[in-house]
């Protein structure tokens, strides 16, 4: 199963991508995580990407497509993958069509108020990338990852003005993908309001139904 999770910043793409990946034993590829790794390594790509990411702008298509392609071609993706944060432009979606076939696109929808609450409270583990939330999903010990003991931090792009920028960019450049995939008949909306377990149950029931249909069609 090759799946895309679409949704505005803070909608839970990373959180739910991780859960689906575990349920179906397929890797989640997050272009945001891949880019943040490059920034940390201070690679040529990371240095170029940082100025866009810090401002809440999209990294140029050619750089992101290159990094995505390299990751999809890994053998761990041969039984399927989940894309979190890619594609983000029509141009990226068209490039993806040349790299892989997509079966299902989940579109997470939620209110502006919930988005802001989720993004501004997010905590991420420096070591393993696990995602927490100050109020909704707090770690057992303040500032420490439950899974690996790594330090939790707030991402640079969580500042209020940068978040507003990311939301504007989403509206202009990424939202048109909803119609792009709707027209292909593979887009399915998910109400992403509510606690993680509740949203996760909605996704899991939907996926069970869709996978059954996919298997019947093959
Ligand atoms: P990226 O890392 O992809 O950021 P994003 O899309 O803005 O999404 P987020 O990671 O902020 O949120 P999310 O939807 O994953 O939600 P999460 O699960 O964390 O991209 C960062 C930057 O990289 C971009 O701005 C751009 O510059 C660049 N980039 C990346 N991909 C690119 C591309 N393809 N092209 C060009 N540039 C690219 O959840 C948010 C919070 O809510 C967490 O705290 C979580 O614990 C909590 N939460 C989640 N679900 C629930 C729930 N149901 N109930 C309560 N709390 C919840």
CSV table of C-alpha atoms and ligand atoms in Angstrom, one decimal:
chain,number,residue,atom,x,y,z
A,1,UNK,CA,0.0,0.0,0.0
A,2,UNK,CA,1.4,3.4,-1.1
A,3,UNK,CA,-0.2,6.1,0.9
A,4,UNK,CA,-0.1,9.9,1.2
A,5,UNK,CA,-1.2,11.9,4.2
A,6,UNK,CA,-2.2,15.4,3.3
A,7,UNK,CA,-3.2,18.1,5.7
A,8,UNK,CA,-2.2,21.5,7.0
A,9,UNK,CA,0.7,22.0,9.3
A,10,UNK,CA,0.0,20.6,12.7
A,11,UNK,CA,-2.9,18.4,11.5
A,12,UNK,CA,-1.3,15.2,12.8
A,13,UNK,CA,0.4,13.9,9.6
A,14,UNK,CA,3.5,12.8,11.6
A,15,UNK,CA,1.6,11.4,14.5
A,16,UNK,CA,-0.8,9.3,12.5
A,17,UNK,CA,1.7,8.4,9.8
A,18,UNK,CA,3.8,6.8,12.6
A,19,UNK,CA,0.8,4.8,13.9
A,20,UNK,CA,-0.2,3.6,10.5
A,21,UNK,CA,3.4,2.7,9.7
A,22,UNK,CA,3.5,0.5,12.8
A,23,UNK,CA,0.1,-1.1,12.1
A,24,UNK,CA,1.0,-2.1,8.5
A,25,UNK,CA,4.8,-2.5,9.0
A,26,UNK,CA,5.7,0.0,6.3
A,27,UNK,CA,8.0,3.0,6.6
A,28,UNK,CA,6.8,6.6,7.0
A,29,UNK,CA,8.8,9.1,4.9
A,30,UNK,CA,8.6,12.7,6.2
A,31,UNK,CA,10.3,15.2,3.9
A,32,UNK,CA,10.2,17.6,6.9
A,33,UNK,CA,12.2,15.1,9.0
A,34,UNK,CA,14.6,14.4,6.1
A,35,UNK,CA,15.2,18.1,5.6
A,36,UNK,CA,15.7,18.7,9.3
A,37,UNK,CA,18.4,15.9,9.3
A,38,UNK,CA,20.2,17.6,6.5
A,39,UNK,CA,20.1,21.0,8.3
A,40,UNK,CA,21.5,19.3,11.4
A,41,UNK,CA,24.3,17.7,9.3
A,42,UNK,CA,25.0,21.1,7.8
A,43,UNK,CA,25.1,19.4,4.3
A,44,UNK,CA,25.0,21.6,1.2
A,45,UNK,CA,21.2,20.7,0.8
A,46,UNK,CA,20.6,21.4,4.5
A,47,UNK,CA,22.3,24.9,4.3
A,48,UNK,CA,20.1,25.7,1.2
A,49,UNK,CA,16.9,24.4,2.9
A,50,UNK,CA,17.3,26.1,6.3
A,51,UNK,CA,16.5,29.6,5.2
A,52,UNK,CA,13.2,28.5,3.6
A,53,UNK,CA,12.2,26.3,6.6
A,54,UNK,CA,13.0,29.0,9.2
A,55,UNK,CA,10.8,31.4,7.3
A,56,UNK,CA,7.9,28.9,6.9
A,57,UNK,CA,8.4,28.8,3.1
A,58,UNK,CA,8.5,25.7,0.9
A,59,UNK,CA,11.9,24.4,0.0
A,60,UNK,CA,12.4,24.5,-3.8
A,61,UNK,CA,10.7,21.5,-5.6
A,62,UNK,CA,13.9,20.2,-7.2
A,63,UNK,CA,15.7,19.8,-3.8
A,64,UNK,CA,12.8,18.0,-2.2
A,65,UNK,CA,12.0,15.7,-5.1
A,66,UNK,CA,15.6,14.6,-5.2
A,67,UNK,CA,15.7,13.7,-1.5
A,68,UNK,CA,12.3,12.0,-1.7
A,69,UNK,CA,13.2,9.9,-4.7
A,70,UNK,CA,16.4,8.6,-3.0
A,71,UNK,CA,14.3,7.5,0.0
A,72,UNK,CA,11.5,5.8,-2.0
A,73,UNK,CA,14.0,3.8,-3.9
A,74,UNK,CA,15.3,2.1,-0.7
A,75,UNK,CA,14.4,-1.6,-0.4
A,76,UNK,CA,12.5,-1.0,2.9
A,77,UNK,CA,9.8,0.7,0.7
A,78,UNK,CA,9.2,-2.3,-1.6
A,79,UNK,CA,6.0,-3.4,0.3
A,80,UNK,CA,4.7,0.1,0.6
A,81,UNK,CA,5.3,3.5,2.2
A,82,UNK,CA,3.5,6.5,3.8
A,83,UNK,CA,4.4,10.0,2.6
A,84,UNK,CA,4.1,12.7,5.3
A,85,UNK,CA,4.5,16.2,4.0
A,86,UNK,CA,5.1,15.2,0.3
A,87,UNK,CA,3.8,16.3,-2.2
A,88,UNK,CA,3.2,19.9,-1.3
A,89,UNK,CA,2.8,21.4,-4.8
A,90,UNK,CA,1.2,20.2,-8.0
A,91,UNK,CA,4.6,20.1,-9.5
A,92,UNK,CA,5.8,17.7,-6.8
A,93,UNK,CA,2.7,15.5,-7.3
A,94,UNK,CA,3.4,15.2,-11.0
A,95,UNK,CA,7.0,14.3,-10.3
A,96,UNK,CA,5.8,11.6,-7.8
A,97,UNK,CA,3.7,10.1,-10.5
A,98,UNK,CA,6.9,9.2,-12.4
A,99,UNK,CA,8.4,7.6,-9.3
A,100,UNK,CA,5.6,5.6,-7.7
A,101,UNK,CA,2.0,4.6,-8.0
A,102,UNK,CA,-0.2,6.0,-5.2
A,103,UNK,CA,-3.2,3.9,-3.9
A,104,UNK,CA,-4.7,6.1,-1.2
A,105,UNK,CA,-4.6,9.8,-0.1
A,106,UNK,CA,-5.9,10.6,3.3
A,107,UNK,CA,-6.8,14.3,3.8
A,108,UNK,CA,-6.8,15.4,7.5
A,109,UNK,CA,-9.1,18.3,8.2
A,110,UNK,CA,-9.5,20.4,11.3
A,111,UNK,CA,-10.1,23.9,12.5
A,112,UNK,CA,-7.6,26.8,12.5
A,113,UNK,CA,-7.9,27.0,16.3
A,114,UNK,CA,-7.0,23.4,16.8
A,115,UNK,CA,-4.1,23.7,14.3
A,116,UNK,CA,-2.6,26.6,16.3
A,117,UNK,CA,-3.1,24.8,19.7
A,118,UNK,CA,-1.4,21.6,18.3
A,119,UNK,CA,1.6,23.3,16.7
A,120,UNK,CA,2.4,25.7,19.5
A,121,UNK,CA,2.3,22.9,22.1
A,122,UNK,CA,4.3,20.3,20.1
A,123,UNK,CA,7.5,18.8,21.6
A,124,UNK,CA,9.8,16.7,19.4
A,125,UNK,CA,12.6,14.3,20.6
A,126,UNK,CA,16.0,15.5,19.4
A,127,UNK,CA,17.2,11.9,19.2
A,128,UNK,CA,14.4,9.7,17.8
A,129,UNK,CA,12.0,12.3,16.5
A,130,UNK,CA,9.0,11.1,18.6
A,131,UNK,CA,6.2,13.7,18.8
A,132,UNK,CA,4.5,14.9,22.0
A,133,UNK,CA,2.3,17.7,23.0
A,134,UNK,CA,2.6,19.8,26.2
A,135,UNK,CA,-1.1,19.4,27.1
A,136,UNK,CA,-2.5,16.6,24.9
A,137,UNK,CA,0.3,14.0,24.9
A,138,UNK,CA,2.8,15.0,27.6
A,139,UNK,CA,5.9,12.9,28.2
A,140,UNK,CA,6.0,11.0,31.5
A,141,UNK,CA,9.0,13.0,32.6
A,142,UNK,CA,9.2,16.8,31.8
A,143,UNK,CA,11.4,17.4,28.7
A,144,UNK,CA,12.5,13.8,28.3
A,145,UNK,CA,11.4,11.3,25.6
A,146,UNK,CA,9.5,8.3,27.0
A,147,UNK,CA,10.9,6.1,24.2
A,148,UNK,CA,14.7,6.8,24.1
A,149,UNK,CA,15.4,9.3,26.9
A,150,UNK,CA,16.4,12.0,24.4
A,151,UNK,CA,15.8,15.7,25.1
A,152,UNK,CA,12.5,17.2,23.9
A,153,UNK,CA,12.6,20.6,22.0
A,154,UNK,CA,10.3,23.0,20.2
A,155,UNK,CA,11.0,23.3,16.5
A,156,UNK,CA,12.3,26.6,15.1
A,157,UNK,CA,9.2,26.9,12.8
A,158,UNK,CA,6.7,26.8,15.7
A,159,UNK,CA,7.0,30.6,16.3
A,160,UNK,CA,3.6,32.3,15.8
A,161,UNK,CA,4.6,34.4,12.8
A,162,UNK,CA,6.2,31.5,11.1
A,163,UNK,CA,3.2,29.3,11.7
A,164,UNK,CA,0.9,31.9,10.1
A,165,UNK,CA,3.3,31.9,7.1
A,166,UNK,CA,3.2,28.1,6.9
A,167,UNK,CA,-0.6,28.2,7.0
A,168,UNK,CA,-0.8,30.8,4.2
A,169,UNK,CA,1.6,28.7,2.0
A,170,UNK,CA,-0.5,25.6,2.7
A,171,UNK,CA,-3.7,27.5,1.5
A,172,UNK,CA,-2.0,28.7,-1.7
A,173,UNK,CA,0.3,25.9,-2.7
A,174,UNK,CA,-0.7,22.7,-1.1
A,175,UNK,CA,-4.5,22.8,-0.8
A,176,UNK,CA,-4.9,22.5,-4.7
A,177,UNK,CA,-3.7,18.9,-4.2
A,178,UNK,CA,-7.0,18.0,-2.6
A,179,UNK,CA,-8.8,18.5,-6.0
A,180,UNK,CA,-5.8,17.0,-7.9
A,181,UNK,CA,-6.3,13.7,-6.0
A,182,UNK,CA,-10.1,14.0,-5.7
A,183,UNK,CA,-10.2,14.0,-9.5
A,184,UNK,CA,-8.2,10.8,-9.6
A,185,UNK,CA,-10.8,9.2,-7.2
A,186,UNK,CA,-8.2,8.3,-4.5
A,187,UNK,CA,-8.8,11.1,-1.9
A,188,UNK,CA,-10.5,10.3,1.4
A,189,UNK,CA,-11.3,12.9,4.0
A,190,UNK,CA,-10.7,12.2,7.7
A,191,UNK,CA,-12.1,14.4,10.5
A,192,UNK,CA,-8.9,15.1,12.4
A,193,UNK,CA,-10.5,16.8,15.4
A,194,UNK,CA,-10.5,14.9,18.7
A,195,UNK,CA,-8.0,12.9,20.7
A,196,UNK,CA,-5.2,10.9,19.0
A,197,UNK,CA,-7.0,7.5,19.8
A,198,UNK,CA,-10.3,8.8,18.3
A,199,UNK,CA,-8.7,10.0,15.1
A,200,UNK,CA,-6.6,6.9,14.9
A,201,UNK,CA,-9.6,4.7,15.1
A,202,UNK,CA,-11.4,6.7,12.3
A,203,UNK,CA,-8.3,6.2,10.1
A,204,UNK,CA,-7.9,2.5,10.9
A,205,UNK,CA,-11.5,1.7,10.1
A,206,UNK,CA,-11.3,3.7,6.9
A,207,UNK,CA,-8.1,2.0,5.8
A,208,UNK,CA,-9.4,-1.5,6.5
A,209,UNK,CA,-12.4,-0.8,4.2
A,210,UNK,CA,-10.2,0.8,1.5
A,211,UNK,CA,-7.6,-2.0,1.6
A,212,UNK,CA,-10.4,-4.6,1.2
A,213,UNK,CA,-11.6,-2.8,-1.9
A,214,UNK,CA,-8.1,-2.5,-3.3
A,215,UNK,CA,-7.5,-6.2,-2.8
A,216,UNK,CA,-10.8,-7.0,-4.6
A,217,UNK,CA,-9.7,-4.8,-7.5
A,218,UNK,CA,-6.3,-6.5,-8.0
B,1,LIG,P1,6.9,19.4,8.1
B,1,LIG,O1,7.8,18.9,9.1
B,1,LIG,O2,6.3,18.5,7.1
B,1,LIG,O3,5.8,20.3,8.8
B,1,LIG,P2,4.3,20.5,8.5
B,1,LIG,O4,3.6,19.9,7.3
B,1,LIG,O5,4.1,21.9,8.6
B,1,LIG,O6,3.6,19.6,9.5
B,1,LIG,P3,4.0,19.5,11.0
B,1,LIG,O7,5.2,18.6,11.2
B,1,LIG,O8,4.1,20.9,11.6
B,1,LIG,O9,2.7,18.9,11.6
B,1,LIG,P4,2.0,17.4,11.4
B,1,LIG,O10,0.8,17.5,10.5
B,1,LIG,O11,3.0,16.4,11.1
B,1,LIG,O12,1.4,17.2,12.9
B,1,LIG,P5,2.0,16.5,14.1
B,1,LIG,O13,1.8,15.0,14.0
B,1,LIG,O14,3.4,17.0,14.4
B,1,LIG,O15,7.7,20.5,7.2
B,1,LIG,C1,8.5,21.5,7.8
B,1,LIG,C2,9.1,22.4,6.7
B,1,LIG,O16,9.9,21.7,5.9
B,1,LIG,C3,8.1,23.1,5.8
B,1,LIG,O17,7.6,24.3,6.3
B,1,LIG,C4,9.0,23.3,4.5
B,1,LIG,O18,9.8,24.4,4.7
B,1,LIG,C5,9.8,22.1,4.5
B,1,LIG,N1,9.2,21.0,3.7
B,1,LIG,C6,8.8,19.7,4.1
B,1,LIG,N2,8.3,19.0,3.1
B,1,LIG,C7,8.4,19.8,2.0
B,1,LIG,C8,8.0,19.6,0.7
B,1,LIG,N3,7.4,18.5,0.2
B,1,LIG,N4,8.2,20.6,-0.2
B,1,LIG,C9,8.8,21.8,0.2
B,1,LIG,N5,9.2,22.0,1.5
B,1,LIG,C10,9.0,21.1,2.4
B,1,LIG,O19,1.1,17.0,15.3
B,1,LIG,C11,1.1,18.3,15.7
B,1,LIG,C12,1.0,18.4,17.3
B,1,LIG,O20,-0.4,18.0,17.6
B,1,LIG,C13,1.9,17.4,18.1
B,1,LIG,O21,2.3,18.0,19.3
B,1,LIG,C14,1.0,16.2,18.3
B,1,LIG,O22,1.4,15.5,19.5
B,1,LIG,C15,-0.4,16.8,18.5
B,1,LIG,N6,-1.5,16.0,18.0
B,1,LIG,C16,-1.5,15.3,16.8
B,1,LIG,N7,-2.7,14.7,16.6
B,1,LIG,C17,-3.4,15.0,17.7
B,1,LIG,C18,-4.7,14.7,18.2
B,1,LIG,N8,-5.6,13.9,17.4
B,1,LIG,N9,-5.2,15.2,19.3
B,1,LIG,C19,-4.4,15.9,20.1
B,1,LIG,N10,-3.1,16.3,19.7
B,1,LIG,C20,-2.6,15.8,18.6
